Amino acid sequence: RVPWVYDEEAVDVLRFFTKLKLSLLPYLYSSAVETSRTGIPVMRSMALEFPEDRNCDYLATQYMLGDSLLVAPVFNEEGMAEYYLPEGTWTNFLTGETRRGGRWYREKHGYLSIPLYAKESSVVAVGACHDGPEYDYAKDVNFRVYAPGDGEEAGTVVYNGKCEQDTLIQVERRGDAYRIDVTGDKPCKV
């Protein structure tokens, strides 16, 4: 079909999710590099990421995208999503709302929403979303840090187009204090 046969609402939905995907390119590219080196897929079953959680053994309608993001697609016209969050604190990537894990959730979603949660003790690299043909996914990278527990560390690597490490971030929490180490030449925000 040609784009002009779709209404404005469909165009808005496409624009929203395209911008979300573009903003996640640094994270997705790093996950793809990890896949090429380890064989662990980018799109992972819940049982692979949480082998000790029996609730994850047969989950077929949600998955981990890389090691930090949980995705629960909406598969019905009513917009109802039912999904399970494993133990820990999970943060809605789109809204910033936190939820306790080890529970099932059921909620309604509109066209511009999806259950997309970041796991605690993770760092997700997000690129600035610039329009146009000269888009550079790794330019002006922002790092979203999702609270490591006391004494825990979290980190991530952003790679350049040649699969070489470009920026490394490590976050360590001690009580109420966080230590952040960033190694790299490109500007970034945490």
Coordinates of N, CA, C and O in Angstrom, one line a residue:
R1 N 0.8 -1.2 0.0 CA 0.0 0.0 0.0 C 0.9 1.3 0.0 O 2.0 1.3 0.5
V2 N 0.3 2.3 -0.5 CA 1.0 3.6 -0.6 C 0.7 4.4 0.7 O -0.4 4.3 1.2
P3 N 1.6 5.2 1.2 CA 1.5 5.9 2.4 C 0.2 6.8 2.5 O -0.3 7.0 3.5
W4 N -0.2 7.4 1.3 CA -1.2 8.4 1.4 C -2.6 7.8 1.6 O -3.6 8.5 1.7
V5 N -2.7 6.4 1.6 CA -4.0 5.8 1.9 C -4.3 5.6 3.4 O -5.3 5.2 3.8
Y6 N -3.3 6.0 4.2 CA -3.5 5.9 5.7 C -3.9 7.2 6.3 O -3.5 8.3 5.8
D7 N -4.7 7.1 7.4 CA -5.1 8.4 8.0 C -4.0 8.9 8.9 O -3.0 8.3 9.1
E8 N -4.3 10.1 9.5 CA -3.3 10.8 10.3 C -2.9 10.0 11.6 O -1.8 10.0 12.0
E9 N -3.9 9.3 12.2 CA -3.7 8.5 13.4 C -2.6 7.4 13.1 O -1.7 7.2 13.8
A10 N -2.8 6.7 11.9 CA -1.8 5.7 11.6 C -0.4 6.3 11.3 O 0.6 5.7 11.7
V11 N -0.4 7.4 10.7 CA 0.9 8.1 10.5 C 1.5 8.5 11.8 O 2.8 8.3 12.0
D12 N 0.7 9.0 12.8 CA 1.3 9.3 14.1 C 1.8 8.1 14.8 O 2.9 8.2 15.5
V13 N 1.1 7.0 14.7 CA 1.6 5.7 15.4 C 2.9 5.3 14.7 O 3.9 5.0 15.4
L14 N 3.0 5.3 13.4 CA 4.2 4.9 12.7 C 5.4 5.8 13.1 O 6.5 5.4 13.4
R15 N 5.1 7.1 13.1 CA 6.1 8.1 13.5 C 6.6 7.9 14.9 O 7.8 7.9 15.2
F16 N 5.7 7.6 15.9 CA 6.1 7.4 17.3 C 7.0 6.2 17.4 O 8.1 6.3 18.0
F17 N 6.6 5.1 16.8 CA 7.4 3.8 17.0 C 8.7 3.9 16.1 O 9.7 3.3 16.5
T18 N 8.7 4.6 15.0 CA 9.9 4.8 14.3 C 10.9 5.6 15.1 O 12.1 5.2 15.1
K19 N 10.5 6.7 15.7 CA 11.4 7.5 16.5 C 11.9 6.7 17.7 O 13.1 6.8 18.1
L20 N 11.0 5.8 18.3 CA 11.5 5.0 19.4 C 12.6 4.1 19.0 O 13.6 3.9 19.6
K21 N 12.4 3.4 17.8 CA 13.4 2.5 17.3 C 14.7 3.2 17.0 O 15.8 2.7 17.3
L22 N 14.6 4.4 16.4 CA 15.8 5.2 16.1 C 16.5 5.6 17.4 O 17.8 5.5 17.4
S23 N 15.8 5.9 18.4 CA 16.4 6.3 19.7 C 17.1 5.1 20.3 O 18.1 5.3 21.0
L24 N 16.6 3.9 20.1 CA 17.2 2.7 20.7 C 18.4 2.1 19.8 O 19.0 1.1 20.2
L25 N 18.7 2.7 18.7 CA 19.7 2.1 17.8 C 21.1 1.9 18.6 O 21.7 0.9 18.3
P26 N 21.6 2.8 19.4 CA 22.8 2.5 20.1 C 22.7 1.2 20.9 O 23.6 0.4 21.0
Y27 N 21.6 1.1 21.6 CA 21.4 -0.1 22.4 C 21.3 -1.4 21.6 O 21.9 -2.4 21.8
L28 N 20.5 -1.2 20.5 CA 20.3 -2.4 19.6 C 21.6 -2.8 18.9 O 21.8 -4.0 18.7
Y29 N 22.3 -1.8 18.5 CA 23.6 -2.1 17.8 C 24.6 -2.8 18.8 O 25.2 -3.8 18.4
S30 N 24.6 -2.3 20.0 CA 25.5 -3.0 21.0 C 25.0 -4.4 21.3 O 25.8 -5.3 21.4
S31 N 23.7 -4.6 21.3 CA 23.1 -6.0 21.5 C 23.5 -6.9 20.3 O 23.8 -8.1 20.5
A32 N 23.4 -6.3 19.1 CA 23.8 -7.1 17.9 C 25.3 -7.5 17.9 O 25.6 -8.6 17.5
V33 N 26.1 -6.6 18.4 CA 27.6 -6.9 18.5 C 27.7 -8.0 19.5 O 28.5 -9.0 19.2
E34 N 27.0 -8.0 20.6 CA 27.1 -9.0 21.6 C 26.6 -10.4 21.0 O 27.3 -11.4 21.2
T35 N 25.6 -10.3 20.2 CA 25.1 -11.5 19.6 C 26.1 -12.1 18.6 O 26.3 -13.3 18.6
S36 N 26.8 -11.3 17.9 CA 27.8 -11.8 16.9 C 29.0 -12.4 17.6 O 29.6 -13.3 17.1
R37 N 29.2 -12.0 18.9 CA 30.4 -12.5 19.6 C 30.0 -13.7 20.5 O 30.9 -14.5 20.8
T38 N 28.8 -13.7 21.0 CA 28.4 -14.8 22.0 C 27.4 -15.8 21.4 O 27.3 -16.9 22.0
G39 N 26.6 -15.4 20.4 CA 25.6 -16.3 19.9 C 24.3 -16.1 20.7 O 23.3 -16.7 20.3
I40 N 24.2 -15.3 21.8 CA 23.0 -15.1 22.5 C 22.2 -14.1 21.7 O 22.6 -13.0 21.4
P41 N 20.9 -14.5 21.3 CA 20.1 -13.6 20.4 C 19.8 -12.3 21.1 O 19.7 -12.1 22.3
V42 N 19.5 -11.3 20.2 CA 19.0 -10.0 20.7 C 17.6 -10.2 21.2 O 17.3 -9.7 22.3
M43 N 16.7 -10.9 20.5 CA 15.4 -11.1 21.0 C 15.4 -12.5 21.8 O 15.5 -13.5 21.2
R44 N 15.3 -12.4 23.1 CA 15.5 -13.5 23.9 C 14.2 -14.0 24.6 O 13.5 -13.2 25.1
S45 N 14.1 -15.3 24.8 CA 13.0 -15.8 25.5 C 13.2 -15.4 27.0 O 14.3 -15.3 27.5
M46 N 12.1 -15.3 27.7 CA 12.2 -15.0 29.1 C 13.0 -16.1 29.9 O 13.7 -15.8 30.8
A47 N 12.8 -17.3 29.5 CA 13.4 -18.4 30.2 C 15.0 -18.4 30.0 O 15.7 -18.8 30.9
L48 N 15.4 -17.9 28.9 CA 16.9 -17.7 28.7 C 17.5 -16.7 29.6 O 18.5 -16.9 30.2
E49 N 16.8 -15.6 29.8 CA 17.3 -14.5 30.6 C 17.0 -14.7 32.1 O 17.8 -14.3 33.0
F50 N 16.0 -15.5 32.5 CA 15.6 -15.7 33.9 C 15.4 -17.2 34.1 O 14.3 -17.7 34.4
P51 N 16.5 -18.0 34.0 CA 16.3 -19.5 34.1 C 15.8 -20.0 35.4 O 15.2 -21.0 35.5
E52 N 16.0 -19.2 36.5 CA 15.6 -19.6 37.8 C 14.2 -19.3 38.1 O 13.6 -19.8 39.1
D53 N 13.5 -18.5 37.3 CA 12.1 -18.1 37.5 C 11.2 -19.0 36.8 O 11.1 -18.9 35.5
R54 N 10.5 -19.9 37.5 CA 9.6 -20.9 36.8 C 8.5 -20.2 36.0 O 8.0 -20.8 35.1
N55 N 8.1 -19.0 36.4 CA 7.0 -18.3 35.7 C 7.4 -18.0 34.3 O 6.6 -17.8 33.4
C56 N 8.7 -17.9 34.0 CA 9.3 -17.5 32.7 C 9.4 -18.7 31.8 O 9.6 -18.5 30.6
D57 N 9.2 -19.9 32.3 CA 9.5 -21.1 31.5 C 8.6 -21.2 30.2 O 9.1 -21.7 29.2
Y58 N 7.4 -20.8 30.3 CA 6.5 -20.9 29.1 C 5.9 -19.6 28.6 O 4.9 -19.7 28.0
L59 N 6.5 -18.5 28.9 CA 6.0 -17.2 28.4 C 6.3 -17.1 26.9 O 7.5 -17.1 26.5
A60 N 5.2 -17.0 26.1 CA 5.4 -17.0 24.7 C 5.0 -15.6 24.1 O 5.2 -15.4 22.9
T61 N 4.4 -14.8 24.9 CA 3.9 -13.5 24.4 C 4.7 -12.3 24.9 O 4.2 -11.2 24.8
Q62 N 5.8 -12.5 25.4 CA 6.7 -11.4 25.8 C 8.2 -11.9 25.7 O 8.4 -13.1 25.6
Y63 N 9.1 -11.0 25.6 CA 10.5 -11.3 25.4 C 11.4 -10.2 26.0 O 11.0 -9.1 26.2
M64 N 12.7 -10.6 26.1 CA 13.7 -9.6 26.4 C 14.3 -9.1 25.1 O 14.6 -10.0 24.2
L65 N 14.5 -7.8 25.0 CA 15.2 -7.3 23.8 C 16.5 -6.9 24.4 O 16.7 -5.9 25.1
G66 N 17.5 -7.7 24.0 CA 18.8 -7.5 24.7 C 18.7 -7.9 26.1 O 17.8 -8.6 26.5
D67 N 19.7 -7.5 26.9 CA 19.6 -8.0 28.3 C 18.9 -7.0 29.3 O 18.8 -7.3 30.4
S68 N 18.5 -5.9 28.8 CA 17.9 -4.9 29.7 C 16.4 -4.5 29.5 O 15.8 -4.0 30.4
L69 N 15.9 -4.8 28.3 CA 14.5 -4.3 28.0 C 13.6 -5.5 27.9 O 13.8 -6.4 27.1
L70 N 12.4 -5.4 28.6 CA 11.4 -6.4 28.5 C 10.3 -5.8 27.6 O 9.8 -4.7 27.8
V71 N 9.8 -6.6 26.6 CA 8.8 -6.1 25.7 C 7.6 -7.1 25.8 O 7.8 -8.3 25.7
A72 N 6.4 -6.6 25.9 CA 5.2 -7.4 25.9 C 4.2 -6.8 24.9 O 3.4 -6.0 25.2
P73 N 4.3 -7.3 23.7 CA 3.4 -6.8 22.6 C 1.9 -7.0 22.9 O 1.6 -7.9 23.6
V74 N 1.1 -6.1 22.4 CA -0.3 -6.2 22.5 C -0.9 -7.0 21.3 O -0.6 -6.6 20.2
F75 N -1.6 -8.1 21.6 CA -2.0 -8.9 20.5 C -3.5 -9.0 20.3 O -4.0 -9.9 19.7
N76 N -4.2 -8.0 20.7 CA -5.7 -8.0 20.5 C -6.2 -6.6 20.2 O -5.6 -5.6 20.5
E77 N -7.4 -6.5 19.7 CA -8.0 -5.3 19.3 C -8.4 -4.4 20.5 O -8.5 -3.2 20.3
E78 N -8.6 -5.0 21.6 CA -9.0 -4.3 22.8 C -7.9 -3.5 23.4 O -8.1 -2.7 24.3
G79 N -6.7 -3.9 23.0 CA -5.5 -3.2 23.6 C -5.1 -3.7 25.0 O -4.3 -3.1 25.7
M80 N -5.6 -4.9 25.4 CA -5.3 -5.4 26.7 C -3.9 -6.2 26.6 O -3.7 -7.0 25.7
A81 N -3.1 -5.9 27.5 CA -1.8 -6.6 27.6 C -1.7 -7.3 29.0 O -2.0 -6.7 30.0
E82 N -1.3 -8.6 29.0 CA -1.1 -9.3 30.2 C 0.3 -9.8 30.2 O 0.7 -10.5 29.2
Y83 N 1.1 -9.5 31.2 CA 2.5 -9.8 31.1 C 3.0 -10.0 32.6 O 2.4 -9.6 33.5
Y84 N 4.2 -10.6 32.6 CA 4.8 -11.0 33.9 C 6.2 -10.2 34.0 O 7.0 -10.2 33.0
L85 N 6.4 -9.6 35.1 CA 7.7 -8.9 35.4 C 8.4 -9.8 36.4 O 7.9 -10.0 37.5
P86 N 9.6 -10.4 36.1 CA 10.4 -11.1 37.1 C 10.8 -10.3 38.3 O 10.6 -9.1 38.3
E87 N 11.3 -10.9 39.3 CA 11.7 -10.2 40.5 C 12.6 -9.0 40.2 O 13.4 -9.0 39.3
G88 N 12.5 -8.0 41.1 CA 13.3 -6.8 41.0 C 12.4 -5.6 40.7 O 11.1 -5.7 40.7
T89 N 13.0 -4.5 40.5 CA 12.3 -3.3 40.1 C 12.4 -3.0 38.7 O 13.5 -3.1 38.1
W90 N 11.3 -2.8 38.0 CA 11.2 -2.5 36.6 C 10.7 -1.1 36.3 O 9.8 -0.7 37.0
T91 N 11.3 -0.4 35.4 CA 10.9 0.9 35.0 C 10.3 1.0 33.6 O 10.9 0.5 32.7
N92 N 9.1 1.5 33.5 CA 8.5 1.7 32.2 C 9.4 2.6 31.4 O 9.6 3.8 31.8
F93 N 9.9 2.2 30.3 CA 10.8 2.9 29.4 C 10.2 4.2 28.9 O 10.8 5.2 28.7
L94 N 8.9 4.2 28.6 CA 8.2 5.3 28.0 C 7.7 6.3 29.0 O 7.7 7.5 28.7
T95 N 7.3 5.9 30.2 CA 6.7 6.8 31.2 C 7.6 7.1 32.4 O 7.3 8.0 33.1
G96 N 8.5 6.2 32.7 CA 9.3 6.3 33.9 C 8.7 5.7 35.2 O 9.3 5.7 36.2
E97 N 7.5 5.2 35.1 CA 6.8 4.6 36.2 C 7.5 3.3 36.6 O 8.0 2.5 35.7
T98 N 7.7 3.1 37.9 CA 8.4 1.8 38.4 C 7.3 0.8 38.9 O 6.3 1.2 39.4
R99 N 7.7 -0.4 38.7 CA 6.8 -1.5 39.2 C 7.6 -2.6 39.9 O 8.8 -2.8 39.5
R100 N 7.0 -3.2 40.8 CA 7.7 -4.3 41.5 C 7.5 -5.6 40.7 O 6.5 -5.9 40.1
G101 N 8.6 -6.4 40.6 CA 8.5 -7.6 39.9 C 8.0 -8.8 40.7 O 7.7 -8.6 41.8
G102 N 8.1 -10.0 40.1 CA 7.5 -11.2 40.7 C 6.0 -11.2 40.6 O 5.4 -11.9 41.4
R103 N 5.4 -10.4 39.7 CA 4.0 -10.3 39.6 C 3.5 -10.3 38.2 O 4.3 -9.9 37.3
W104 N 2.3 -10.6 38.0 CA 1.6 -10.5 36.7 C 0.9 -9.1 36.7 O 0.3 -8.7 37.7
Y105 N 0.8 -8.5 35.5 CA 0.1 -7.3 35.3 C -0.9 -7.4 34.1 O -0.5 -8.1 33.1
R106 N -2.0 -6.7 34.2 CA -3.0 -6.7 33.1 C -3.4 -5.2 33.0 O -3.8 -4.6 33.9
E107 N -3.3 -4.7 31.8 CA -3.6 -3.3 31.6 C -3.9 -3.0 30.1 O -3.6 -3.8 29.2
K108 N -4.6 -1.9 29.9 CA -5.0 -1.5 28.6 C -4.0 -0.5 28.0 O -3.6 0.4 28.7
H109 N -3.7 -0.7 26.7 CA -2.8 0.2 26.0 C -3.4 0.8 24.8 O -4.2 0.1 24.1
G110 N -3.1 2.0 24.5 CA -3.6 2.7 23.3 C -2.6 2.4 22.2 O -1.6 1.7 22.3
Y111 N -2.8 3.1 21.0 CA -1.9 2.9 19.9 C -0.5 3.4 20.1 O 0.5 3.0 19.5
L112 N -0.3 4.4 21.0 CA 1.0 5.0 21.3 C 1.6 4.5 22.6 O 2.3 5.2 23.2
S113 N 1.4 3.2 22.9 CA 1.8 2.7 24.1 C 2.1 1.2 23.9 O 1.4 0.5 23.1
I114 N 3.0 0.7 24.7 CA 3.3 -0.8 24.8 C 4.0 -1.1 26.1 O 4.8 -0.2 26.6
P115 N 3.8 -2.2 26.7 CA 4.6 -2.5 27.9 C 6.1 -2.7 27.5 O 6.4 -3.7 26.8
L116 N 6.9 -1.8 27.8 CA 8.3 -1.8 27.5 C 9.0 -1.4 28.8 O 8.9 -0.2 29.2
Y117 N 9.7 -2.3 29.5 CA 10.3 -2.1 30.8 C 11.8 -2.3 30.8 O 12.3 -3.3 30.2
A118 N 12.5 -1.5 31.5 CA 13.9 -1.6 31.7 C 14.1 -2.3 33.1 O 13.5 -2.0 34.1
K119 N 15.0 -3.3 33.0 CA 15.4 -4.1 34.2 C 16.3 -3.2 35.1 O 17.1 -2.4 34.7
E120 N 16.1 -3.4 36.5 CA 17.0 -2.7 37.4 C 18.4 -3.1 37.2 O 18.7 -4.2 36.6
S121 N 19.3 -2.3 37.6 CA 20.8 -2.5 37.4 C 21.2 -2.7 36.0 O 22.0 -3.5 35.6
S122 N 20.6 -1.8 35.2 CA 21.0 -1.8 33.7 C 21.2 -0.4 33.3 O 20.7 0.6 33.9
V123 N 21.9 -0.3 32.2 CA 22.1 1.0 31.6 C 21.8 0.9 30.1 O 22.2 -0.1 29.4
V124 N 20.9 1.7 29.6 CA 20.4 1.7 28.2 C 20.9 2.9 27.5 O 20.6 4.0 27.9
A125 N 21.7 2.7 26.4 CA 22.2 3.8 25.6 C 21.1 4.2 24.6 O 20.5 3.4 23.9
V126 N 20.8 5.5 24.6 CA 19.7 6.1 23.8 C 20.3 7.2 23.0 O 21.0 8.1 23.5
G127 N 20.1 7.1 21.7 CA 20.6 8.1 20.8 C 19.7 9.3 20.6 O 18.5 9.1 20.8
A128 N 20.2 10.4 20.3 CA 19.3 11.6 20.0 C 18.7 11.3 18.7 O 19.3 10.8 17.7
C129 N 17.4 11.6 18.6 CA 16.6 11.3 17.4 C 16.6 12.5 16.5 O 15.8 13.5 16.7
H130 N 17.5 12.5 15.5 CA 17.5 13.6 14.5 C 16.9 13.2 13.2 O 17.1 12.0 12.8
D131 N 16.0 14.0 12.6 CA 15.4 13.7 11.4 C 16.4 14.0 10.2 O 17.3 14.8 10.4
G132 N 16.2 13.3 9.1 CA 17.0 13.6 8.0 C 17.9 12.4 7.6 O 18.1 11.5 8.3
P133 N 18.5 12.5 6.4 CA 19.3 11.4 5.8 C 20.7 11.3 6.5 O 21.3 10.2 6.3
E134 N 21.1 12.3 7.2 CA 22.5 12.2 7.8 C 22.4 11.7 9.3 O 23.2 12.1 10.1
Y135 N 21.4 10.9 9.6 CA 21.2 10.4 10.9 C 22.4 9.6 11.4 O 22.8 8.7 10.7
D136 N 23.0 9.9 12.6 CA 24.1 9.2 13.2 C 23.6 8.7 14.5 O 23.4 9.4 15.5
Y137 N 23.3 7.3 14.6 CA 22.7 6.8 15.8 C 23.5 7.0 17.0 O 23.0 7.0 18.1
A138 N 24.8 7.1 16.9 CA 25.7 7.2 18.1 C 26.0 8.6 18.5 O 26.9 8.9 19.3
K139 N 25.4 9.6 17.8 CA 25.7 11.0 18.1 C 24.9 11.4 19.3 O 23.7 11.2 19.4
D140 N 25.5 12.2 20.2 CA 24.8 12.7 21.4 C 24.1 11.6 22.1 O 22.9 11.6 22.4
V141 N 24.9 10.5 22.5 CA 24.3 9.4 23.2 C 23.9 9.8 24.6 O 24.7 10.4 25.3
N142 N 22.7 9.4 25.1 CA 22.3 9.6 26.4 C 22.3 8.2 27.1 O 22.0 7.2 26.4
F143 N 22.6 8.1 28.3 CA 22.6 6.9 29.1 C 21.5 6.9 30.1 O 21.6 7.8 31.0
R144 N 20.6 6.0 30.0 CA 19.6 5.9 31.1 C 20.0 4.8 32.0 O 20.1 3.7 31.7
V145 N 20.2 5.2 33.3 CA 20.7 4.3 34.3 C 19.5 3.9 35.2 O 18.7 4.7 35.7
Y146 N 19.2 2.6 35.3 CA 18.2 2.1 36.1 C 18.7 1.4 37.3 O 19.3 0.4 37.3
A147 N 18.6 2.2 38.4 CA 19.1 1.9 39.8 C 19.7 0.6 40.1 O 18.9 -0.4 40.3
P148 N 21.0 0.5 40.1 CA 21.6 -0.7 40.7 C 21.4 -0.7 42.2 O 21.2 0.3 42.8
G149 N 21.3 -1.9 42.7 CA 21.2 -2.1 44.2 C 22.5 -1.7 44.9 O 23.5 -1.5 44.2
D150 N 22.4 -1.5 46.2 CA 23.6 -1.1 47.0 C 24.7 -2.1 46.8 O 24.5 -3.3 46.9
G151 N 25.9 -1.6 46.4 CA 27.0 -2.4 46.2 C 27.1 -3.0 44.8 O 28.0 -3.8 44.5
E152 N 26.0 -2.8 44.0 CA 26.0 -3.4 42.6 C 26.6 -2.5 41.6 O 26.6 -1.3 41.8
E153 N 26.9 -3.0 40.5 CA 27.4 -2.2 39.3 C 26.5 -2.5 38.1 O 25.9 -3.6 38.0
A154 N 26.4 -1.5 37.3 CA 25.7 -1.7 36.0 C 26.6 -1.0 34.9 O 27.4 -0.1 35.2
G155 N 26.5 -1.4 33.7 CA 27.3 -0.8 32.7 C 26.8 -1.2 31.3 O 26.0 -2.1 31.1
T156 N 27.3 -0.5 30.3 CA 27.0 -0.8 28.9 C 28.2 -0.2 28.0 O 29.0 0.6 28.5
V157 N 28.2 -0.7 26.8 CA 29.2 -0.3 25.8 C 28.4 0.2 24.6 O 27.4 -0.4 24.2
V158 N 28.9 1.3 24.0 CA 28.3 1.8 22.7 C 29.4 1.5 21.7 O 30.6 1.9 22.0
Y159 N 29.1 0.9 20.6 CA 30.1 0.6 19.6 C 29.9 1.6 18.4 O 28.8 2.0 18.1
N160 N 31.0 1.8 17.7 CA 30.9 2.6 16.4 C 30.5 1.6 15.3 O 30.3 0.5 15.5
G161 N 30.4 2.2 14.1 CA 30.0 1.4 13.0 C 31.0 0.3 12.6 O 30.7 -0.6 11.7
K162 N 32.2 0.2 13.2 CA 33.1 -0.8 12.9 C 33.2 -1.9 14.0 O 34.2 -2.6 14.0
C163 N 32.2 -1.9 14.8 CA 32.1 -2.9 15.9 C 33.3 -2.7 16.9 O 33.7 -3.6 17.6
E164 N 33.8 -1.5 17.0 CA 34.8 -1.2 18.0 C 34.2 -0.4 19.1 O 33.3 0.5 18.9
Q165 N 34.7 -0.6 20.3 CA 34.1 0.1 21.5 C 34.3 1.6 21.3 O 35.4 2.1 21.0
D166 N 33.3 2.4 21.5 CA 33.3 3.8 21.3 C 33.2 4.5 22.6 O 33.9 5.4 23.0
T167 N 32.2 4.1 23.4 CA 32.0 4.6 24.8 C 31.6 3.5 25.7 O 30.9 2.6 25.4
L168 N 32.2 3.6 26.9 CA 31.9 2.6 28.0 C 31.5 3.4 29.2 O 32.0 4.4 29.5
I169 N 30.4 3.0 29.8 CA 29.9 3.6 31.0 C 29.7 2.5 32.1 O 29.2 1.4 31.8
Q170 N 30.2 2.8 33.3 CA 30.0 2.0 34.4 C 29.5 2.8 35.6 O 30.0 3.9 35.8
V171 N 28.4 2.2 36.2 CA 27.8 2.9 37.3 C 27.9 2.0 38.5 O 27.5 0.8 38.4
E172 N 28.3 2.5 39.7 CA 28.4 1.8 40.9 C 27.6 2.5 42.0 O 27.8 3.7 42.1
R173 N 26.8 1.8 42.8 CA 26.1 2.4 43.8 C 26.6 2.0 45.2 O 26.8 0.8 45.4
R174 N 26.8 3.0 46.1 CA 27.2 2.7 47.5 C 26.3 3.6 48.3 O 26.5 4.8 48.4
G175 N 25.3 2.9 48.9 CA 24.3 3.7 49.7 C 23.5 4.6 48.8 O 22.9 4.2 47.8
D176 N 23.6 5.9 49.1 CA 22.9 6.9 48.3 C 23.8 7.6 47.3 O 23.3 8.5 46.6
A177 N 25.0 7.1 47.2 CA 26.0 7.7 46.3 C 26.2 6.8 45.1 O 26.2 5.6 45.2
Y178 N 26.3 7.5 43.9 CA 26.6 6.8 42.7 C 27.9 7.2 42.1 O 28.2 8.4 42.1
R179 N 28.7 6.3 41.7 CA 30.0 6.6 41.0 C 29.8 6.3 39.5 O 29.5 5.1 39.2
I180 N 30.0 7.2 38.6 CA 29.8 7.0 37.2 C 31.1 7.2 36.5 O 31.7 8.3 36.6
D181 N 31.6 6.2 35.8 CA 32.8 6.3 35.0 C 32.4 6.2 33.5 O 31.8 5.3 33.1
V182 N 32.8 7.2 32.7 CA 32.6 7.2 31.3 C 33.9 7.3 30.6 O 34.7 8.1 30.8
T183 N 34.1 6.3 29.6 CA 35.3 6.3 28.8 C 34.9 6.4 27.4 O 34.1 5.7 26.9
G184 N 35.4 7.4 26.7 CA 35.1 7.6 25.3 C 35.3 9.1 24.8 O 35.5 10.0 25.7
D185 N 35.3 9.3 23.5 CA 35.5 10.6 23.0 C 34.3 11.4 22.6 O 34.4 12.6 22.5
K186 N 33.2 10.7 22.5 CA 31.9 11.4 22.0 C 31.2 12.0 23.3 O 31.3 11.4 24.3
P187 N 30.5 13.1 23.1 CA 29.8 13.7 24.2 C 28.6 12.8 24.5 O 28.0 12.1 23.6
C188 N 28.3 12.6 25.8 CA 27.1 11.8 26.2 C 26.5 12.4 27.5 O 27.2 13.2 28.2
K189 N 25.3 12.0 27.8 CA 24.6 12.5 29.0 C 24.1 11.3 29.7 O 23.7 10.3 29.2
V190 N 24.2 11.4 31.1 CA 23.7 10.4 31.9 C 22.6 10.9 32.8 O 22.7 12.0 33.3

